[in-house]
Amino acid sequence: MIIQAIALLDDLDKELNTYAMRVKEWYGWHFPEMAKIINDNLAYAKVILLMGFRSNASNTDLSSVLPEEIEGAIKAAAEISMGTDVTDEDLDNIRALAEQVVDFTEYRLQLSGYLSTRMQAIAPNLTALVGDLVGARLIAHAGSLIKLAKSPASTIQILGAEKALFRALKTKHDTPKYGLIYHASLVGQATGKNKGKIARMLATKTALGLRVDSLADWGLDGEGAQVEPTDEEKASLGNMNRLKIERRLRSLEGKPLGPRGGVAIGPGGQQQSTQPPKWELKEARKYNPDADGISADAPAAAAEDEDVSMTDAKPAKKLIQEVNGEAADSSDEDVDETTVSKADKDEDSTSKAARKAAKEARKVEKAAKKAAKAEKKEKRKSTGGVKEVKNEPNGDAADGSKKRKRDDEDEKEVKKEKKKKSRKSVP
C-alpha cells in the first residue's frame, strides 16, 4: 500500500504542475496581470471559478480565497488589464481545467494524509527519524519493509544513488555519501562539511529502527496476551535516536546543546521552548517625503555646506605667533643641535671619501700585482720552449745511439754462447 501510495503521489505532483501551468497560460490571455499577483496554483484556480470574466472582479467576493490586500490588488488590476476578450465557450473550458486542478490538489492532500497515517502505523521509528515521505520512498526502493530492515546501514545510506556508486567504483573516484536519505530533515539541517557524518549516523539509527518496526511483536499477535503499546511507545526508540543525532549535529557545528529531555525548565518551574526564535520583526525605515520639499526662504545648499565645513574644520594656525623667552631658549637649543648634527654629517662624508680612496688604491695595487704575475708566466713559457729545443736530439745522433744498442746486444749474445760452451766442456 505504501509503495503504491508514494508512486501515485509523485505522479500527482507532476500532473498538478502541468495542469496548473496550462491554466495560467490559458487564462493569461484574458487576464495576464493575475499570474504576477497570485503565486499559489490552488488559489489561482479557485479565483477563476469564482470570478470568471475579469469584468466581474469588482462584483465578486474573493475574501474566502484571498486576503484583503491581494483581493484589492486583483480588482484594481482587472480594471486596467491589457488582456484580450474571450468567449463563453473558452471560459467554460478554462473553468473545467481549473476544476481538475482543484480536485487533484484536494485528492493529493487526502493521499498524503493517508500515507502519513499508514507510515505511522507500520514504521513508527522510521517515520520519527527520516519522515513519512523519505521513509516511504526508502521502502518503495527496497521493495518491502522486511527487505529494507535486512539491509545494513551502509546500504541504507546510499540507497537511491546506485548509478553514482558504480560510476565512482569504475572510475576510482570518491563514492557518494548519501542517496534518498539526503532529503531527511536532519541531513538538511547540517552544513556541507557535516552532511556526510550526519547521513552516516542517521543511517545507523534508521537500520536499528527498521528492525524494531519489522520484527517487533505488538499486541495480541505476539507472545501471550500483551497489551498493545501506544504510538508514542512504539516510536520511543526513533525519538530517542533523533534527539541523539540532533545533539551530535549541534556539537559538530558549534551550537549550544539542548537539554537531554527535550524541554527546558525555567527558574519558576515553567516550561520554556528549547529553540530560540529565528528572527525578530523590526520596523523598516520609512521614506521621509518632507525631506523633498524645499521652502523659498531656505538658503542655498552650497552655502550650508560651506558653513558646515567651516564649523567642522579645525582652527588654522596663525602665520605670526608671539614667542616667550623660554620658547626662544628652546629654539636656540634646537639650532645648536642642528649645527652639531650638520658637523657630524660632514665628518661622516669625509671619512667615506677617504675609505673610497683607500679602496681604489688597493684595487690599483692588485691590478699591478696581476700584471707582474702575467709577465713572469710569459717569461717562463718562453725559457721552457728554448730548453726543450736544446734537449731535442738530431737525426744522426739518434741513429748512432741505435747502432750502439745493437752492438751491445750482439756482445751479450756472444758472451752467452761462450758460457754455454764452457759449461759443456767441463766434465
CSV table of C-alpha atoms in Angstrom, one decimal:
chain,number,residue,atom,x,y,z
A,1,MET,CA,0.0,0.0,0.0
A,2,ILE,CA,2.8,2.4,0.9
A,3,ILE,CA,4.6,1.7,-2.3
A,4,GLN,CA,1.5,2.4,-4.5
A,5,ALA,CA,0.6,5.5,-2.5
A,6,ILE,CA,4.1,7.1,-2.8
A,7,ALA,CA,4.2,6.3,-6.5
A,8,LEU,CA,0.7,7.8,-7.1
A,9,LEU,CA,1.8,10.9,-5.0
A,10,ASP,CA,4.7,11.5,-7.3
A,11,ASP,CA,2.6,11.2,-10.4
A,12,LEU,CA,0.0,13.6,-9.0
A,13,ASP,CA,2.7,16.2,-8.3
A,14,LYS,CA,3.8,16.0,-12.0
A,15,GLU,CA,0.3,16.2,-13.3
A,16,LEU,CA,-0.6,19.1,-11.0
A,17,ASN,CA,2.4,21.1,-12.1
A,18,THR,CA,1.5,20.5,-15.8
A,19,TYR,CA,-2.2,21.4,-15.3
A,20,ALA,CA,-1.5,24.5,-13.3
A,21,MET,CA,0.9,25.8,-15.8
A,22,ARG,CA,-1.6,25.2,-18.6
A,23,VAL,CA,-4.4,27.0,-16.7
A,24,LYS,CA,-2.1,30.1,-16.1
A,25,GLU,CA,-1.1,30.2,-19.8
A,26,TRP,CA,-4.7,29.8,-21.0
A,27,TYR,CA,-6.3,32.3,-18.7
A,28,GLY,CA,-3.4,34.6,-19.1
A,29,TRP,CA,-4.6,35.6,-22.5
A,30,HIS,CA,-7.7,37.1,-20.8
A,31,PHE,CA,-6.2,38.4,-17.5
A,32,PRO,CA,-2.3,38.3,-17.6
A,33,GLU,CA,-1.8,40.5,-14.6
A,34,MET,CA,-3.3,38.0,-12.2
A,35,ALA,CA,-0.4,35.5,-12.6
A,36,LYS,CA,2.0,38.0,-11.1
A,37,ILE,CA,-0.2,38.8,-8.1
A,38,ILE,CA,-1.2,35.2,-7.2
A,39,ASN,CA,1.5,32.6,-6.9
A,40,ASP,CA,-0.4,29.7,-5.4
A,41,ASN,CA,-1.8,27.3,-8.0
A,42,LEU,CA,-4.9,26.3,-5.9
A,43,ALA,CA,-5.8,29.9,-5.2
A,44,TYR,CA,-5.4,30.8,-8.9
A,45,ALA,CA,-7.8,28.1,-9.9
A,46,LYS,CA,-10.4,29.0,-7.3
A,47,VAL,CA,-10.3,32.6,-8.3
A,48,ILE,CA,-11.0,31.6,-11.9
A,49,LEU,CA,-14.0,29.5,-10.7
A,50,LEU,CA,-15.4,32.4,-8.7
A,51,MET,CA,-14.7,35.3,-10.9
A,52,GLY,CA,-14.9,34.1,-14.5
A,53,PHE,CA,-14.5,37.1,-16.7
A,54,ARG,CA,-12.3,39.9,-15.4
A,55,SER,CA,-15.1,42.3,-15.7
A,56,ASN,CA,-16.9,40.5,-12.8
A,57,ALA,CA,-14.0,41.2,-10.4
A,58,SER,CA,-15.5,44.3,-8.9
A,59,ASN,CA,-18.8,42.5,-8.0
A,60,THR,CA,-17.2,39.2,-6.9
A,61,ASP,CA,-16.4,38.4,-3.2
A,62,LEU,CA,-13.0,36.8,-3.1
A,63,SER,CA,-12.5,37.0,0.7
A,64,SER,CA,-12.9,33.2,1.1
A,65,VAL,CA,-9.9,32.6,-1.1
A,66,LEU,CA,-7.6,35.6,-0.9
A,67,PRO,CA,-6.7,38.1,1.9
A,68,GLU,CA,-8.0,41.7,1.6
A,69,GLU,CA,-4.7,43.2,0.2
A,70,ILE,CA,-4.4,40.7,-2.6
A,71,GLU,CA,-8.2,40.9,-3.3
A,72,GLY,CA,-7.9,44.7,-3.7
A,73,ALA,CA,-4.9,44.3,-6.0
A,74,ILE,CA,-6.8,41.8,-8.2
A,75,LYS,CA,-9.8,44.2,-8.5
A,76,ALA,CA,-7.6,47.2,-9.3
A,77,ALA,CA,-5.6,45.2,-11.9
A,78,ALA,CA,-8.8,43.9,-13.6
A,79,GLU,CA,-9.9,47.5,-14.4
A,80,ILE,CA,-6.7,48.3,-16.3
A,81,SER,CA,-5.9,44.9,-17.7
A,82,MET,CA,-4.3,44.5,-21.1
A,83,GLY,CA,-5.7,41.1,-21.9
A,84,THR,CA,-8.0,40.1,-24.8
A,85,ASP,CA,-11.6,39.2,-24.6
A,86,VAL,CA,-12.7,35.5,-24.6
A,87,THR,CA,-16.0,33.8,-25.4
A,88,ASP,CA,-18.2,31.9,-23.0
A,89,GLU,CA,-17.1,28.6,-24.6
A,90,ASP,CA,-13.4,29.4,-23.9
A,91,LEU,CA,-14.2,30.3,-20.3
A,92,ASP,CA,-16.1,27.1,-19.8
A,93,ASN,CA,-13.1,25.0,-21.0
A,94,ILE,CA,-10.8,27.1,-18.7
A,95,ARG,CA,-13.1,26.5,-15.8
A,96,ALA,CA,-13.2,22.8,-16.4
A,97,LEU,CA,-9.4,22.6,-16.3
A,98,ALA,CA,-9.4,24.8,-13.2
A,99,GLU,CA,-11.8,22.3,-11.5
A,100,GLN,CA,-9.4,19.5,-12.4
A,101,VAL,CA,-6.6,21.4,-10.6
A,102,VAL,CA,-8.7,21.9,-7.5
A,103,ASP,CA,-9.8,18.3,-7.4
A,104,PHE,CA,-6.3,16.9,-7.9
A,105,THR,CA,-5.0,19.2,-5.2
A,106,GLU,CA,-7.6,18.1,-2.7
A,107,TYR,CA,-7.0,14.5,-3.6
A,108,ARG,CA,-3.3,14.9,-3.1
A,109,LEU,CA,-3.8,16.3,0.4
A,110,GLN,CA,-6.0,13.3,1.2
A,111,LEU,CA,-3.5,10.9,-0.2
A,112,SER,CA,-0.6,12.5,1.7
A,113,GLY,CA,-2.7,12.2,4.9
A,114,TYR,CA,-3.4,8.6,4.2
A,115,LEU,CA,0.3,7.9,3.6
A,116,SER,CA,1.4,9.6,6.8
A,117,THR,CA,-1.1,7.6,8.9
A,118,ARG,CA,0.0,4.3,7.3
A,119,MET,CA,3.7,5.1,7.8
A,120,GLN,CA,3.0,6.0,11.4
A,121,ALA,CA,1.2,2.6,11.9
A,122,ILE,CA,3.6,0.4,10.0
A,123,ALA,CA,7.0,2.0,10.6
A,124,PRO,CA,6.8,4.5,13.5
A,125,ASN,CA,10.5,4.6,14.3
A,126,LEU,CA,11.4,5.1,10.6
A,127,THR,CA,8.9,7.9,10.4
A,128,ALA,CA,10.3,9.6,13.6
A,129,LEU,CA,13.8,9.5,12.2
A,130,VAL,CA,13.5,10.4,8.5
A,131,GLY,CA,9.9,11.4,8.0
A,132,ASP,CA,7.0,9.8,6.2
A,133,LEU,CA,7.8,10.7,2.6
A,134,VAL,CA,11.5,9.7,2.8
A,135,GLY,CA,10.6,6.6,4.7
A,136,ALA,CA,8.0,5.6,2.1
A,137,ARG,CA,10.5,6.2,-0.7
A,138,LEU,CA,13.1,4.0,1.0
A,139,ILE,CA,10.6,1.2,1.4
A,140,ALA,CA,9.4,1.5,-2.2
A,141,HIS,CA,13.1,1.5,-3.4
A,142,ALA,CA,13.9,-1.6,-1.4
A,143,GLY,CA,10.7,-3.4,-2.3
A,144,SER,CA,9.3,-4.1,1.2
A,145,LEU,CA,9.8,-3.2,4.8
A,146,ILE,CA,11.5,-6.6,5.6
A,147,LYS,CA,14.0,-6.2,2.8
A,148,LEU,CA,14.8,-2.7,3.9
A,149,ALA,CA,15.3,-4.0,7.5
A,150,LYS,CA,17.7,-6.7,6.4
A,151,SER,CA,19.9,-4.1,4.6
A,152,PRO,CA,22.9,-2.8,6.5
A,153,ALA,CA,23.3,0.8,7.4
A,154,SER,CA,25.8,1.4,4.6
A,155,THR,CA,23.3,0.3,2.0
A,156,ILE,CA,20.5,2.4,3.5
A,157,GLN,CA,22.8,5.4,3.4
A,158,ILE,CA,23.4,5.3,-0.3
A,159,LEU,CA,20.1,3.8,-1.3
A,160,GLY,CA,18.9,5.6,-4.4
A,161,ALA,CA,22.5,6.6,-5.6
A,162,GLU,CA,23.4,3.3,-7.2
A,163,LYS,CA,24.4,4.9,-10.5
A,164,ALA,CA,26.8,7.3,-8.8
A,165,LEU,CA,28.2,4.5,-6.7
A,166,PHE,CA,29.1,2.2,-9.6
A,167,ARG,CA,30.4,5.0,-11.7
A,168,ALA,CA,32.7,6.0,-8.8
A,169,LEU,CA,33.9,2.5,-8.4
A,170,LYS,CA,34.5,2.1,-12.1
A,171,THR,CA,36.5,5.4,-12.4
A,172,LYS,CA,38.1,5.0,-8.9
A,173,HIS,CA,36.7,8.2,-7.6
A,174,ASP,CA,35.1,9.0,-4.2
A,175,THR,CA,31.8,7.1,-3.6
A,176,PRO,CA,28.6,9.1,-2.8
A,177,LYS,CA,27.8,9.8,0.9
A,178,TYR,CA,24.0,9.8,0.7
A,179,GLY,CA,21.1,8.8,-1.5
A,180,LEU,CA,17.4,9.2,-0.7
A,181,ILE,CA,18.3,9.9,2.9
A,182,TYR,CA,19.7,13.2,1.8
A,183,HIS,CA,16.1,14.6,1.8
A,184,ALA,CA,15.6,13.9,5.5
A,185,SER,CA,15.3,17.0,7.7
A,186,LEU,CA,18.3,16.1,9.9
A,187,VAL,CA,20.6,16.0,6.9
A,188,GLY,CA,19.2,19.2,5.6
A,189,GLN,CA,19.9,21.0,8.8
A,190,ALA,CA,23.6,20.1,8.6
A,191,THR,CA,26.1,22.2,6.8
A,192,GLY,CA,28.1,21.0,3.8
A,193,LYS,CA,31.1,19.5,5.7
A,194,ASN,CA,28.8,17.7,8.2
A,195,LYS,CA,26.2,16.3,5.9
A,196,GLY,CA,28.1,13.1,5.3
A,197,LYS,CA,28.7,12.5,9.0
A,198,ILE,CA,25.0,13.1,9.9
A,199,ALA,CA,23.9,10.9,7.0
A,200,ARG,CA,26.0,8.0,8.2
A,201,MET,CA,24.8,8.4,11.8
A,202,LEU,CA,21.2,8.7,10.6
A,203,ALA,CA,21.6,5.5,8.5
A,204,THR,CA,22.8,3.5,11.5
A,205,LYS,CA,19.9,4.7,13.7
A,206,THR,CA,17.5,4.1,10.9
A,207,ALA,CA,18.7,0.5,10.5
A,208,LEU,CA,18.0,-0.1,14.2
A,209,GLY,CA,14.6,1.4,14.0
A,210,LEU,CA,13.7,-0.6,10.9
A,211,ARG,CA,14.5,-3.9,12.6
A,212,VAL,CA,12.3,-2.9,15.5
A,213,ASP,CA,9.4,-1.9,13.2
A,214,SER,CA,9.6,-5.0,11.1
A,215,LEU,CA,10.4,-7.7,13.7
A,216,ALA,CA,8.7,-6.5,16.9
A,217,ASP,CA,5.5,-8.3,18.1
A,218,TRP,CA,3.0,-5.7,19.1
A,219,GLY,CA,-0.3,-6.6,20.9
A,220,LEU,CA,-2.1,-9.9,20.8
A,221,ASP,CA,-0.2,-11.3,17.8
A,222,GLY,CA,2.9,-11.6,19.9
A,223,GLU,CA,3.8,-13.9,22.8
A,224,GLY,CA,1.0,-14.1,25.3
A,225,ALA,CA,-1.9,-11.7,25.8
A,226,GLN,CA,0.1,-8.5,26.0
A,227,VAL,CA,-1.5,-5.1,25.8
A,228,GLU,CA,-0.7,-3.2,22.6
A,229,PRO,CA,1.5,-0.2,23.3
A,230,THR,CA,0.6,3.3,22.2
A,231,ASP,CA,2.0,5.1,19.2
A,232,GLU,CA,4.4,7.1,21.4
A,233,GLU,CA,5.8,3.9,23.0
A,234,LYS,CA,6.3,2.3,19.6
A,235,ALA,CA,8.2,5.3,18.3
A,236,SER,CA,10.2,5.8,21.5
A,237,LEU,CA,13.4,4.3,20.0
A,238,GLY,CA,13.2,6.6,17.0
A,239,ASN,CA,12.5,9.7,19.0
A,240,MET,CA,15.4,8.9,21.4
A,241,ASN,CA,17.8,8.4,18.5
A,242,ARG,CA,16.6,11.5,16.8
A,243,LEU,CA,17.5,13.5,19.9
A,244,LYS,CA,21.0,12.0,20.0
A,245,ILE,CA,21.6,12.9,16.3
A,246,GLU,CA,20.3,16.5,17.0
A,247,ARG,CA,22.8,16.8,19.9
A,248,ARG,CA,25.6,15.4,17.8
A,249,LEU,CA,24.8,17.8,15.0
A,250,ARG,CA,24.8,20.8,17.4
A,251,SER,CA,28.2,19.7,18.8
A,252,LEU,CA,29.7,19.4,15.3
A,253,GLU,CA,28.5,22.8,14.2
A,254,GLY,CA,29.5,24.5,17.5
A,255,LYS,CA,25.9,25.4,18.5
A,256,PRO,CA,24.7,25.3,22.2
A,257,LEU,CA,23.5,21.9,23.2
A,258,GLY,CA,19.8,21.5,24.0
A,259,PRO,CA,18.6,19.7,27.2
A,260,ARG,CA,18.6,16.0,27.2
A,261,GLY,CA,14.9,15.7,28.0
A,262,GLY,CA,13.9,17.9,25.1
A,263,VAL,CA,12.2,20.5,27.3
A,264,ALA,CA,13.8,23.4,29.1
A,265,ILE,CA,12.6,24.2,32.7
A,266,GLY,CA,12.6,27.8,33.8
A,267,PRO,CA,13.5,29.0,37.3
A,268,GLY,CA,9.9,29.1,38.3
A,269,GLY,CA,9.2,25.6,37.2
A,270,GLN,CA,7.5,26.6,33.9
A,271,GLN,CA,8.4,25.0,30.6
A,272,GLN,CA,10.4,27.0,28.0
A,273,SER,CA,11.0,26.5,24.3
A,274,THR,CA,14.4,24.9,23.6
A,275,GLN,CA,14.8,26.7,20.2
A,276,PRO,CA,15.2,30.5,20.1
A,277,PRO,CA,13.2,32.4,17.5
A,278,LYS,CA,14.8,32.5,14.1
A,279,TRP,CA,14.4,36.2,13.6
A,280,GLU,CA,12.6,39.3,15.1
A,281,LEU,CA,10.4,41.5,13.1
A,282,LYS,CA,11.6,45.1,13.2
A,283,GLU,CA,10.1,48.2,11.8
A,284,ALA,CA,11.7,49.2,8.5
A,285,ARG,CA,12.9,52.7,7.9
A,286,LYS,CA,10.2,54.6,6.0
A,287,TYR,CA,10.9,57.2,3.4
A,288,ASN,CA,10.5,60.8,4.6
A,289,PRO,CA,8.7,62.8,1.9
A,290,ASP,CA,9.1,66.0,3.9
A,291,ALA,CA,12.8,66.0,3.0
A,292,ASP,CA,12.0,66.5,-0.7
A,293,GLY,CA,10.2,69.8,-0.1
A,294,ILE,CA,12.4,73.0,0.0
A,295,SER,CA,10.9,76.3,1.1
A,296,ALA,CA,11.5,79.5,-0.8
A,297,ASP,CA,13.4,81.1,2.1
A,298,ALA,CA,15.8,78.2,2.5
A,299,PRO,CA,19.5,79.1,1.9
A,300,ALA,CA,21.4,77.5,-0.9
A,301,ALA,CA,22.9,74.1,-0.4
A,302,ALA,CA,26.4,75.2,-1.2
A,303,ALA,CA,26.3,77.9,1.4
A,304,GLU,CA,25.1,75.5,4.0
A,305,ASP,CA,27.8,73.0,3.1
A,306,GLU,CA,30.4,75.7,3.4
A,307,ASP,CA,29.1,76.7,6.8
A,308,VAL,CA,29.2,73.1,8.0
A,309,SER,CA,32.7,72.6,6.7
A,310,MET,CA,33.9,75.8,8.3
A,311,THR,CA,32.4,74.8,11.7
A,312,ASP,CA,33.6,71.2,11.5
A,313,ALA,CA,37.2,72.1,10.4
A,314,LYS,CA,39.9,72.7,12.9
A,315,PRO,CA,41.1,76.3,13.5
A,316,ALA,CA,44.0,77.2,11.3
A,317,LYS,CA,47.3,78.2,12.8
A,318,LYS,CA,48.4,81.9,12.8
A,319,LEU,CA,51.2,82.8,10.5
A,320,ILE,CA,52.9,85.0,13.1
A,321,GLN,CA,52.8,84.0,16.7
A,322,GLU,CA,54.2,85.6,19.8
A,323,VAL,CA,57.2,83.8,21.3
A,324,ASN,CA,58.1,83.9,25.0
A,325,GLY,CA,61.6,83.8,26.4
A,326,GLU,CA,61.5,80.1,27.2
A,327,ALA,CA,60.4,79.3,23.8
A,328,ALA,CA,63.3,81.4,22.4
A,329,ASP,CA,65.8,79.5,24.5
A,330,SER,CA,64.4,76.2,23.3
A,331,SER,CA,64.6,77.4,19.7
A,332,ASP,CA,68.3,78.3,20.3
A,333,GLU,CA,69.0,74.9,21.7
A,334,ASP,CA,67.3,73.4,18.6
A,335,VAL,CA,69.6,75.5,16.4
A,336,ASP,CA,72.7,74.3,18.2
A,337,GLU,CA,71.6,70.7,17.9
A,338,THR,CA,71.1,71.2,14.1
A,339,THR,CA,74.6,72.7,13.7
A,340,VAL,CA,76.1,69.8,15.6
A,341,SER,CA,74.3,67.3,13.5
A,342,LYS,CA,75.5,69.0,10.3
A,343,ALA,CA,79.1,68.8,11.5
A,344,ASP,CA,78.7,65.1,12.2
A,345,LYS,CA,77.3,64.7,8.8
A,346,ASP,CA,80.3,66.5,7.3
A,347,GLU,CA,82.8,64.3,9.2
A,348,ASP,CA,80.9,61.2,8.0
A,349,SER,CA,81.1,62.3,4.4
A,350,THR,CA,84.9,63.0,4.6
A,351,SER,CA,85.5,59.6,6.2
A,352,LYS,CA,83.5,57.9,3.5
A,353,ALA,CA,85.6,59.7,0.8
A,354,ALA,CA,88.9,58.5,2.5
A,355,ARG,CA,87.6,55.0,2.6
A,356,LYS,CA,86.7,55.1,-1.1
A,357,ALA,CA,90.2,56.4,-2.0
A,358,ALA,CA,91.8,53.6,0.0
A,359,LYS,CA,89.7,51.0,-1.8
A,360,GLU,CA,90.7,52.5,-5.2
A,361,ALA,CA,94.4,52.4,-4.2
A,362,ARG,CA,94.1,48.7,-3.1
A,363,LYS,CA,92.4,47.9,-6.5
A,364,VAL,CA,95.3,49.6,-8.3
A,365,GLU,CA,97.9,47.5,-6.3
A,366,LYS,CA,96.0,44.3,-7.0
A,367,ALA,CA,95.9,45.1,-10.7
A,368,ALA,CA,99.7,45.8,-10.8
A,369,LYS,CA,100.4,42.5,-9.0
A,370,LYS,CA,98.3,40.6,-11.5
A,371,ALA,CA,100.2,42.3,-14.4
A,372,ALA,CA,103.5,41.3,-12.9
A,373,LYS,CA,102.4,37.7,-12.4
A,374,ALA,CA,101.3,37.6,-16.0
A,375,GLU,CA,104.7,38.8,-17.2
A,376,LYS,CA,106.5,36.2,-15.2
A,377,LYS,CA,104.3,33.5,-16.6
A,378,GLU,CA,105.1,34.6,-20.2
A,379,LYS,CA,108.9,34.6,-19.5
A,380,ARG,CA,108.8,31.1,-18.0
A,381,LYS,CA,106.9,29.9,-21.0
A,382,SER,CA,109.5,31.4,-23.4
A,383,THR,CA,112.5,29.9,-21.5
A,384,GLY,CA,110.9,26.5,-21.2
A,385,GLY,CA,110.5,26.3,-25.0
A,386,VAL,CA,114.2,27.1,-25.6
A,387,LYS,CA,115.3,24.3,-23.3
A,388,GLU,CA,113.1,21.8,-25.0
A,389,VAL,CA,114.6,22.8,-28.3
A,390,LYS,CA,118.2,22.4,-27.0
A,391,ASN,CA,117.5,19.0,-25.5
A,392,GLU,CA,115.9,17.6,-28.7
A,393,PRO,CA,118.5,15.2,-30.4
A,394,ASN,CA,119.3,15.4,-34.1
A,395,GLY,CA,118.6,12.5,-36.5
A,396,ASP,CA,122.3,11.4,-36.7
A,397,ALA,CA,122.7,11.2,-33.0
A,398,ALA,CA,119.6,9.1,-32.8
A,399,ASP,CA,120.9,6.7,-35.4
A,400,GLY,CA,124.2,6.4,-33.6
A,401,SER,CA,122.5,5.5,-30.4
A,402,LYS,CA,120.6,2.8,-32.1
A,403,LYS,CA,123.8,1.2,-33.5
A,404,ARG,CA,125.4,1.2,-30.1
A,405,LYS,CA,122.4,-0.6,-28.6
A,406,ARG,CA,122.7,-3.2,-31.4
A,407,ASP,CA,126.4,-3.7,-30.7
A,408,ASP,CA,125.8,-4.2,-27.0
A,409,GLU,CA,123.2,-6.7,-27.7
A,410,ASP,CA,125.5,-8.7,-30.1
A,411,GLU,CA,128.3,-8.7,-27.4
A,412,LYS,CA,125.8,-10.0,-24.8
A,413,GLU,CA,124.8,-12.9,-27.2
A,414,VAL,CA,128.4,-13.8,-27.8
A,415,LYS,CA,129.2,-13.9,-24.1
A,416,LYS,CA,126.2,-16.2,-23.5
A,417,GLU,CA,127.4,-18.6,-26.2
A,418,LYS,CA,130.9,-18.8,-24.7
A,419,LYS,CA,129.4,-19.5,-21.3
A,420,LYS,CA,127.3,-22.3,-22.7
A,421,LYS,CA,130.4,-23.9,-24.5
A,422,SER,CA,132.5,-23.7,-21.4
A,423,ARG,CA,129.8,-25.5,-19.4
A,424,LYS,CA,129.6,-28.2,-22.0
A,425,SER,CA,133.4,-28.7,-22.0
A,426,VAL,CA,133.5,-29.2,-18.2
A,427,PRO,CA,133.0,-32.9,-17.4
